[in-house]
């Protein structure tokens, strides 16, 4: 797969992004990795915290220029992306992995003995909004700290083919204890993008927040999705309250935000 041209280096000499048709507020480029500076910027991050409306005002125009928006949390104990031990050199390409194979492998590692992998869900829930409109709604809620998964969300821009690829594009290592190749998880996100209209809205040190345009509409659909969520992030179910399949699946019905956290 040919590498996309990265517009981010242009912001080094054009911080406002005018040459890209943008009007960016003060921000900074991030190239820090676990092994030292990367050969090009991995993301641009706004200096001021995001507020409701930031996503639509800045993120949507940037997306048309090949820079996809995501909110990053600078308020956790690990600080911002400069201190997240990003590892872009260790990730493969999401399109090289089959999401069903990836989830089946995870399932075998974490599911109970003799509990067979049910396969990808066959239901195709109807969208209740366009994916980008839903993403803006969830981003505004996150920026407004309701719900308050992030303590200090800032808008970031990433050069990526599609929203599902954002974690791999920056070399995010949040799920490193689950899989050290984030591209495999992004392959699953691509499948969810196609089936459920997800967008990657937020990244913390070890937290992923997705908006969902077509969530499960009933328990049958939710149980199919719950199986995929368990394989994708076992901690979501095992460390949830009360930590049962039934309760977890019920919480997915008509839920427009999916969050994942890896211990």
mmCIF file of C-alpha atoms in Angstrom:
data_model
loop_
_atom_site.group_PDB
_atom_site.id
_atom_site.type_symbol
_atom_site.label_atom_id
_atom_site.label_comp_id
_atom_site.label_asym_id
_atom_site.label_seq_id
_atom_site.Cartn_x
_atom_site.Cartn_y
_atom_site.Cartn_z
ATOM 1 C CA UNK A 1 0.000 0.000 0.000
ATOM 2 C CA UNK A 2 1.439 3.376 -1.013
ATOM 3 C CA UNK A 3 2.187 5.758 1.827
ATOM 4 C CA UNK A 4 -0.054 8.791 2.057
ATOM 5 C CA UNK A 5 1.615 12.194 1.816
ATOM 6 C CA UNK A 6 1.745 13.676 5.310
ATOM 7 C CA UNK A 7 0.556 17.315 5.400
ATOM 8 C CA UNK A 8 1.760 17.802 8.990
ATOM 9 C CA UNK A 9 5.352 18.892 8.161
ATOM 10 C CA UNK A 10 3.917 21.924 6.356
ATOM 11 C CA UNK A 11 2.600 23.185 9.682
ATOM 12 C CA UNK A 12 6.172 23.603 10.940
ATOM 13 C CA UNK A 13 6.604 26.667 8.723
ATOM 14 C CA UNK A 14 2.897 27.462 8.385
ATOM 15 C CA UNK A 15 1.445 27.018 11.912
ATOM 16 C CA UNK A 16 -1.941 28.465 10.981
ATOM 17 C CA UNK A 17 -2.367 25.920 8.176
ATOM 18 C CA UNK A 18 -3.352 28.588 5.654
ATOM 19 C CA UNK A 19 -1.464 26.814 2.876
ATOM 20 C CA UNK A 20 -3.756 23.841 3.543
ATOM 21 C CA UNK A 21 -6.867 25.990 3.552
ATOM 22 C CA UNK A 22 -7.145 25.854 7.357
ATOM 23 C CA UNK A 23 -7.279 28.370 10.175
ATOM 24 C CA UNK A 24 -5.702 26.592 13.115
ATOM 25 C CA UNK A 25 -5.302 28.015 16.609
ATOM 26 C CA UNK A 26 -1.920 27.876 18.366
ATOM 27 C CA UNK A 27 -0.681 24.317 18.579
ATOM 28 C CA UNK A 28 2.402 22.156 18.364
ATOM 29 C CA UNK A 29 3.642 19.194 16.358
ATOM 30 C CA UNK A 30 4.529 15.949 18.139
ATOM 31 C CA UNK A 31 7.200 13.570 16.881
ATOM 32 C CA UNK A 32 8.257 11.987 20.189
ATOM 33 C CA UNK A 33 8.454 8.180 20.303
ATOM 34 C CA UNK A 34 9.883 5.613 22.701
ATOM 35 C CA UNK A 35 13.037 5.571 20.562
ATOM 36 C CA UNK A 36 13.481 9.319 20.076
ATOM 37 C CA UNK A 37 12.098 11.789 17.525
ATOM 38 C CA UNK A 38 10.259 10.271 14.551
ATOM 39 C CA UNK A 39 11.354 11.318 11.063
ATOM 40 C CA UNK A 40 8.171 13.365 10.589
ATOM 41 C CA UNK A 41 5.411 14.715 12.847
ATOM 42 C CA UNK A 42 2.931 12.123 14.075
ATOM 43 C CA UNK A 43 0.216 14.566 15.073
ATOM 44 C CA UNK A 44 -0.623 18.216 15.620
ATOM 45 C CA UNK A 45 -2.104 19.101 18.999
ATOM 46 C CA UNK A 46 -3.925 22.301 19.933
ATOM 47 C CA UNK A 47 -2.454 24.200 22.878
ATOM 48 C CA UNK A 48 -5.832 25.070 24.388
ATOM 49 C CA UNK A 49 -8.357 22.470 25.579
ATOM 50 C CA UNK A 50 -11.175 21.533 23.227
ATOM 51 C CA UNK A 51 -14.632 22.939 23.792
ATOM 52 C CA UNK A 52 -18.019 21.990 22.339
ATOM 53 C CA UNK A 53 -17.939 23.023 18.693
ATOM 54 C CA UNK A 54 -14.171 22.607 18.280
ATOM 55 C CA UNK A 55 -14.537 19.311 16.423
ATOM 56 C CA UNK A 56 -16.876 20.738 13.777
ATOM 57 C CA UNK A 57 -15.084 24.075 13.439
ATOM 58 C CA UNK A 58 -11.543 22.714 13.105
ATOM 59 C CA UNK A 59 -11.659 18.956 12.711
ATOM 60 C CA UNK A 60 -14.115 18.734 9.836
ATOM 61 C CA UNK A 61 -12.209 21.168 7.544
ATOM 62 C CA UNK A 62 -8.921 19.448 8.409
ATOM 63 C CA UNK A 63 -10.359 16.054 7.480
ATOM 64 C CA UNK A 64 -10.992 17.344 3.967
ATOM 65 C CA UNK A 65 -7.246 18.072 3.778
ATOM 66 C CA UNK A 66 -6.193 14.593 4.870
ATOM 67 C CA UNK A 67 -5.772 15.378 8.580
ATOM 68 C CA UNK A 68 -8.278 13.458 10.674
ATOM 69 C CA UNK A 69 -9.427 14.808 14.058
ATOM 70 C CA UNK A 70 -9.167 13.011 17.386
ATOM 71 C CA UNK A 71 -9.343 14.293 20.957
ATOM 72 C CA UNK A 72 -6.300 13.407 23.079
ATOM 73 C CA UNK A 73 -6.274 13.566 26.861
ATOM 74 C CA UNK A 74 -3.411 15.599 28.300
ATOM 75 C CA UNK A 75 -4.706 15.389 31.852
ATOM 76 C CA UNK A 76 -3.960 11.802 32.848
ATOM 77 C CA UNK A 77 -1.097 10.834 35.163
ATOM 78 C CA UNK A 78 1.014 9.925 32.102
ATOM 79 C CA UNK A 79 0.585 13.375 30.545
ATOM 80 C CA UNK A 80 0.057 13.935 26.840
ATOM 81 C CA UNK A 81 1.136 12.013 23.719
ATOM 82 C CA UNK A 82 4.743 13.178 24.080
ATOM 83 C CA UNK A 83 4.974 10.837 27.078
ATOM 84 C CA UNK A 84 2.891 7.932 25.818
ATOM 85 C CA UNK A 85 5.827 5.910 24.389
ATOM 86 C CA UNK A 86 4.422 6.017 20.871
ATOM 87 C CA UNK A 87 5.913 3.275 18.665
ATOM 88 C CA UNK A 88 5.080 3.989 15.015
ATOM 89 C CA UNK A 89 7.962 1.839 13.841
ATOM 90 C CA UNK A 90 6.456 -1.256 15.476
ATOM 91 C CA UNK A 91 3.040 -1.235 13.803
ATOM 92 C CA UNK A 92 2.078 -2.897 10.552
ATOM 93 C CA UNK A 93 -0.641 -1.827 8.096
ATOM 94 C CA UNK A 94 -4.267 -2.381 9.224
ATOM 95 C CA UNK A 95 -5.331 -3.544 5.774
ATOM 96 C CA UNK A 96 -2.949 -6.506 6.021
ATOM 97 C CA UNK A 97 -5.035 -8.146 8.759
ATOM 98 C CA UNK A 98 -8.397 -9.891 8.628
ATOM 99 C CA UNK A 99 -10.588 -8.645 11.504
ATOM 100 C CA UNK A 100 -12.360 -11.990 11.945
ATOM 101 C CA UNK A 101 -9.021 -13.794 12.262
ATOM 102 C CA UNK A 102 -7.709 -11.189 14.700
ATOM 103 C CA UNK A 103 -10.764 -11.432 16.968
ATOM 104 C CA UNK A 104 -10.811 -15.242 16.788
ATOM 105 C CA UNK A 105 -7.189 -15.292 17.971
ATOM 106 C CA UNK A 106 -7.962 -12.950 20.861
ATOM 107 C CA UNK A 107 -11.050 -14.980 21.770
ATOM 108 C CA UNK A 108 -9.048 -18.202 21.951
ATOM 109 C CA UNK A 109 -6.581 -16.535 24.301
ATOM 110 C CA UNK A 110 -9.112 -14.999 26.698
ATOM 111 C CA UNK A 111 -12.440 -16.842 26.515
ATOM 112 C CA UNK A 112 -13.385 -19.642 28.864
ATOM 113 C CA UNK A 113 -12.323 -23.171 27.935
ATOM 114 C CA UNK A 114 -14.631 -24.816 25.377
ATOM 115 C CA UNK A 115 -16.319 -21.489 24.641
ATOM 116 C CA UNK A 116 -16.229 -21.336 20.838
ATOM 117 C CA UNK A 117 -15.685 -18.083 18.969
ATOM 118 C CA UNK A 118 -19.119 -17.150 17.551
ATOM 119 C CA UNK A 119 -17.668 -15.238 14.607
ATOM 120 C CA UNK A 120 -18.359 -11.694 13.512
ATOM 121 C CA UNK A 121 -21.899 -10.559 14.201
ATOM 122 C CA UNK A 122 -24.228 -10.882 11.236
ATOM 123 C CA UNK A 123 -26.634 -8.108 12.230
ATOM 124 C CA UNK A 124 -26.413 -4.778 10.447
ATOM 125 C CA UNK A 125 -28.088 -2.181 12.692
ATOM 126 C CA UNK A 126 -29.663 0.825 11.016
ATOM 127 C CA UNK A 127 -27.800 4.119 11.354
ATOM 128 C CA UNK A 128 -29.475 6.743 13.509
ATOM 129 C CA UNK A 129 -27.141 9.491 12.251
ATOM 130 C CA UNK A 130 -24.352 9.871 9.726
ATOM 131 C CA UNK A 131 -21.000 8.765 11.169
ATOM 132 C CA UNK A 132 -19.460 12.236 11.023
ATOM 133 C CA UNK A 133 -22.473 13.910 12.637
ATOM 134 C CA UNK A 134 -22.438 11.334 15.428
ATOM 135 C CA UNK A 135 -18.686 11.824 15.876
ATOM 136 C CA UNK A 136 -19.157 15.566 16.301
ATOM 137 C CA UNK A 137 -21.880 14.980 18.910
ATOM 138 C CA UNK A 138 -19.733 12.616 20.959
ATOM 139 C CA UNK A 139 -16.676 14.849 20.611
ATOM 140 C CA UNK A 140 -18.684 17.803 21.908
ATOM 141 C CA UNK A 141 -19.844 15.742 24.885
ATOM 142 C CA UNK A 142 -16.287 14.628 25.590
ATOM 143 C CA UNK A 143 -14.955 18.171 25.251
ATOM 144 C CA UNK A 144 -17.721 19.352 27.567
ATOM 145 C CA UNK A 145 -16.564 16.708 30.079
ATOM 146 C CA UNK A 146 -19.902 14.944 30.025
ATOM 147 C CA UNK A 147 -19.171 12.088 30.384
ATOM 148 C CA UNK A 148 -15.822 12.858 31.987
ATOM 149 C CA UNK A 149 -13.606 10.044 30.719
ATOM 150 C CA UNK A 150 -10.978 12.658 29.800
ATOM 151 C CA UNK A 151 -9.817 15.374 32.181
ATOM 152 C CA UNK A 152 -8.074 17.657 29.667
ATOM 153 C CA UNK A 153 -9.115 16.873 26.056
ATOM 154 C CA UNK A 154 -7.314 18.706 23.255
ATOM 155 C CA UNK A 155 -8.004 18.477 19.531
ATOM 156 C CA UNK A 156 -5.317 16.653 17.585
ATOM 157 C CA UNK A 157 -4.925 16.113 13.834
ATOM 158 C CA UNK A 158 -3.444 12.924 12.380
ATOM 159 C CA UNK A 159 -2.487 11.955 8.845
ATOM 160 C CA UNK A 160 -4.431 8.723 8.248
ATOM 161 C CA UNK A 161 -6.440 7.039 5.492
ATOM 162 C CA UNK A 162 -9.527 6.630 7.675
ATOM 163 C CA UNK A 163 -10.552 7.266 11.231
ATOM 164 C CA UNK A 164 -10.100 3.605 12.178
ATOM 165 C CA UNK A 165 -6.397 3.866 11.309
ATOM 166 C CA UNK A 166 -5.618 6.763 13.677
ATOM 167 C CA UNK A 167 -4.212 4.645 16.543
ATOM 168 C CA UNK A 168 -1.824 2.828 14.216
ATOM 169 C CA UNK A 169 -0.864 6.030 12.381
ATOM 170 C CA UNK A 170 0.540 7.544 15.581
ATOM 171 C CA UNK A 171 1.951 4.271 16.937
ATOM 172 C CA UNK A 172 -0.392 4.310 19.934
ATOM 173 C CA UNK A 173 0.572 1.734 22.585
ATOM 174 C CA UNK A 174 -2.465 1.851 24.880
ATOM 175 C CA UNK A 175 -3.334 -1.845 24.304
ATOM 176 C CA UNK A 176 0.302 -3.044 24.473
ATOM 177 C CA UNK A 177 -0.509 -5.637 27.155
ATOM 178 C CA UNK A 178 -3.167 -7.067 24.825
ATOM 179 C CA UNK A 179 -1.340 -6.726 21.498
ATOM 180 C CA UNK A 180 1.840 -4.827 20.681
ATOM 181 C CA UNK A 181 0.794 -4.297 17.047
ATOM 182 C CA UNK A 182 -1.985 -1.704 17.185
ATOM 183 C CA UNK A 183 -2.661 -2.193 13.465
ATOM 184 C CA UNK A 184 -4.366 -5.495 14.279
ATOM 185 C CA UNK A 185 -6.828 -3.663 16.500
ATOM 186 C CA UNK A 186 -7.281 -1.057 13.773
ATOM 187 C CA UNK A 187 -8.277 -3.840 11.380
ATOM 188 C CA UNK A 188 -11.177 -4.542 13.741
ATOM 189 C CA UNK A 189 -11.960 -0.832 13.938
ATOM 190 C CA UNK A 190 -12.158 -0.761 10.139
ATOM 191 C CA UNK A 191 -14.737 -3.538 10.260
ATOM 192 C CA UNK A 192 -16.722 -1.624 12.882
ATOM 193 C CA UNK A 193 -16.408 1.508 10.783
ATOM 194 C CA UNK A 194 -17.993 -0.346 7.868
ATOM 195 C CA UNK A 195 -20.717 -2.107 9.893
ATOM 196 C CA UNK A 196 -21.516 0.337 12.693
ATOM 197 C CA UNK A 197 -20.273 3.693 11.430
ATOM 198 C CA UNK A 198 -17.737 4.145 14.242
ATOM 199 C CA UNK A 199 -15.236 6.968 14.389
ATOM 200 C CA UNK A 200 -12.186 7.201 16.639
ATOM 201 C CA UNK A 201 -13.102 10.255 18.713
ATOM 202 C CA UNK A 202 -10.741 10.049 21.688
ATOM 203 C CA UNK A 203 -7.353 8.626 22.702
ATOM 204 C CA UNK A 204 -5.916 8.608 26.186
ATOM 205 C CA UNK A 205 -2.801 6.853 27.426
ATOM 206 C CA UNK A 206 -4.695 3.542 27.558
ATOM 207 C CA UNK A 207 -8.270 4.535 26.661
ATOM 208 C CA UNK A 208 -10.046 4.532 23.310
ATOM 209 C CA UNK A 209 -13.373 6.317 22.736
ATOM 210 C CA UNK A 210 -15.483 5.598 19.656
ATOM 211 C CA UNK A 211 -18.652 7.225 18.368
ATOM 212 C CA UNK A 212 -21.244 4.822 16.941
ATOM 213 C CA UNK A 213 -23.689 5.818 14.211
ATOM 214 C CA UNK A 214 -25.448 2.421 14.026
ATOM 215 C CA UNK A 215 -25.503 0.849 17.504
ATOM 216 C CA UNK A 216 -27.272 -2.426 18.315
ATOM 217 C CA UNK A 217 -31.025 -1.910 18.501
ATOM 218 C CA UNK A 218 -31.947 -4.956 20.589
ATOM 219 C CA UNK A 219 -30.414 -7.575 22.856
ATOM 220 C CA UNK A 220 -29.751 -10.069 20.055
ATOM 221 C CA UNK A 221 -27.679 -7.541 18.128
ATOM 222 C CA UNK A 222 -26.026 -6.354 21.333
ATOM 223 C CA UNK A 223 -24.928 -9.859 22.306
ATOM 224 C CA UNK A 224 -23.223 -10.277 18.929
ATOM 225 C CA UNK A 225 -21.351 -7.023 19.424
ATOM 226 C CA UNK A 226 -20.525 -7.890 23.033
ATOM 227 C CA UNK A 227 -18.654 -10.995 21.894
ATOM 228 C CA UNK A 228 -16.527 -8.869 19.579
ATOM 229 C CA UNK A 229 -15.920 -6.316 22.338
ATOM 230 C CA UNK A 230 -14.767 -9.056 24.700
ATOM 231 C CA UNK A 231 -12.230 -10.352 22.210
ATOM 232 C CA UNK A 232 -11.127 -6.806 21.357
ATOM 233 C CA UNK A 233 -10.781 -5.712 24.999
ATOM 234 C CA UNK A 234 -11.429 -8.404 27.632
ATOM 235 C CA UNK A 235 -11.047 -5.864 30.458
ATOM 236 C CA UNK A 236 -14.267 -4.183 29.323
ATOM 237 C CA UNK A 237 -16.260 -7.221 30.424
ATOM 238 C CA UNK A 238 -14.083 -8.876 33.068
ATOM 239 C CA UNK A 239 -13.448 -5.667 35.017
ATOM 240 C CA UNK A 240 -16.874 -4.155 34.445
ATOM 241 C CA UNK A 241 -19.738 -3.914 36.920
ATOM 242 C CA UNK A 242 -20.980 -6.565 37.582
ATOM 243 C CA UNK A 243 -18.675 -8.162 35.008
ATOM 244 C CA UNK A 244 -21.162 -10.417 33.231
ATOM 245 C CA UNK A 245 -21.954 -10.896 29.555
ATOM 246 C CA UNK A 246 -25.629 -10.174 30.077
ATOM 247 C CA UNK A 247 -25.112 -6.832 31.783
ATOM 248 C CA UNK A 248 -22.446 -5.769 29.311
ATOM 249 C CA UNK A 249 -24.593 -6.569 26.261
ATOM 250 C CA UNK A 250 -27.593 -4.695 27.679
ATOM 251 C CA UNK A 251 -25.454 -1.586 28.044
ATOM 252 C CA UNK A 252 -24.700 -1.617 24.294
ATOM 253 C CA UNK A 253 -28.330 -1.266 23.171
ATOM 254 C CA UNK A 254 -28.724 2.112 21.442
ATOM 255 C CA UNK A 255 -25.436 3.252 22.980
ATOM 256 C CA UNK A 256 -23.716 5.862 20.810
ATOM 257 C CA UNK A 257 -20.334 5.754 22.570
ATOM 258 C CA UNK A 258 -18.063 2.720 22.934
ATOM 259 C CA UNK A 259 -15.118 3.025 25.313
ATOM 260 C CA UNK A 260 -12.245 0.622 25.814
ATOM 261 C CA UNK A 261 -9.562 0.499 28.464
ATOM 262 C CA UNK A 262 -6.644 -1.920 28.692
ATOM 263 C CA UNK A 263 -5.034 -2.717 32.033
#
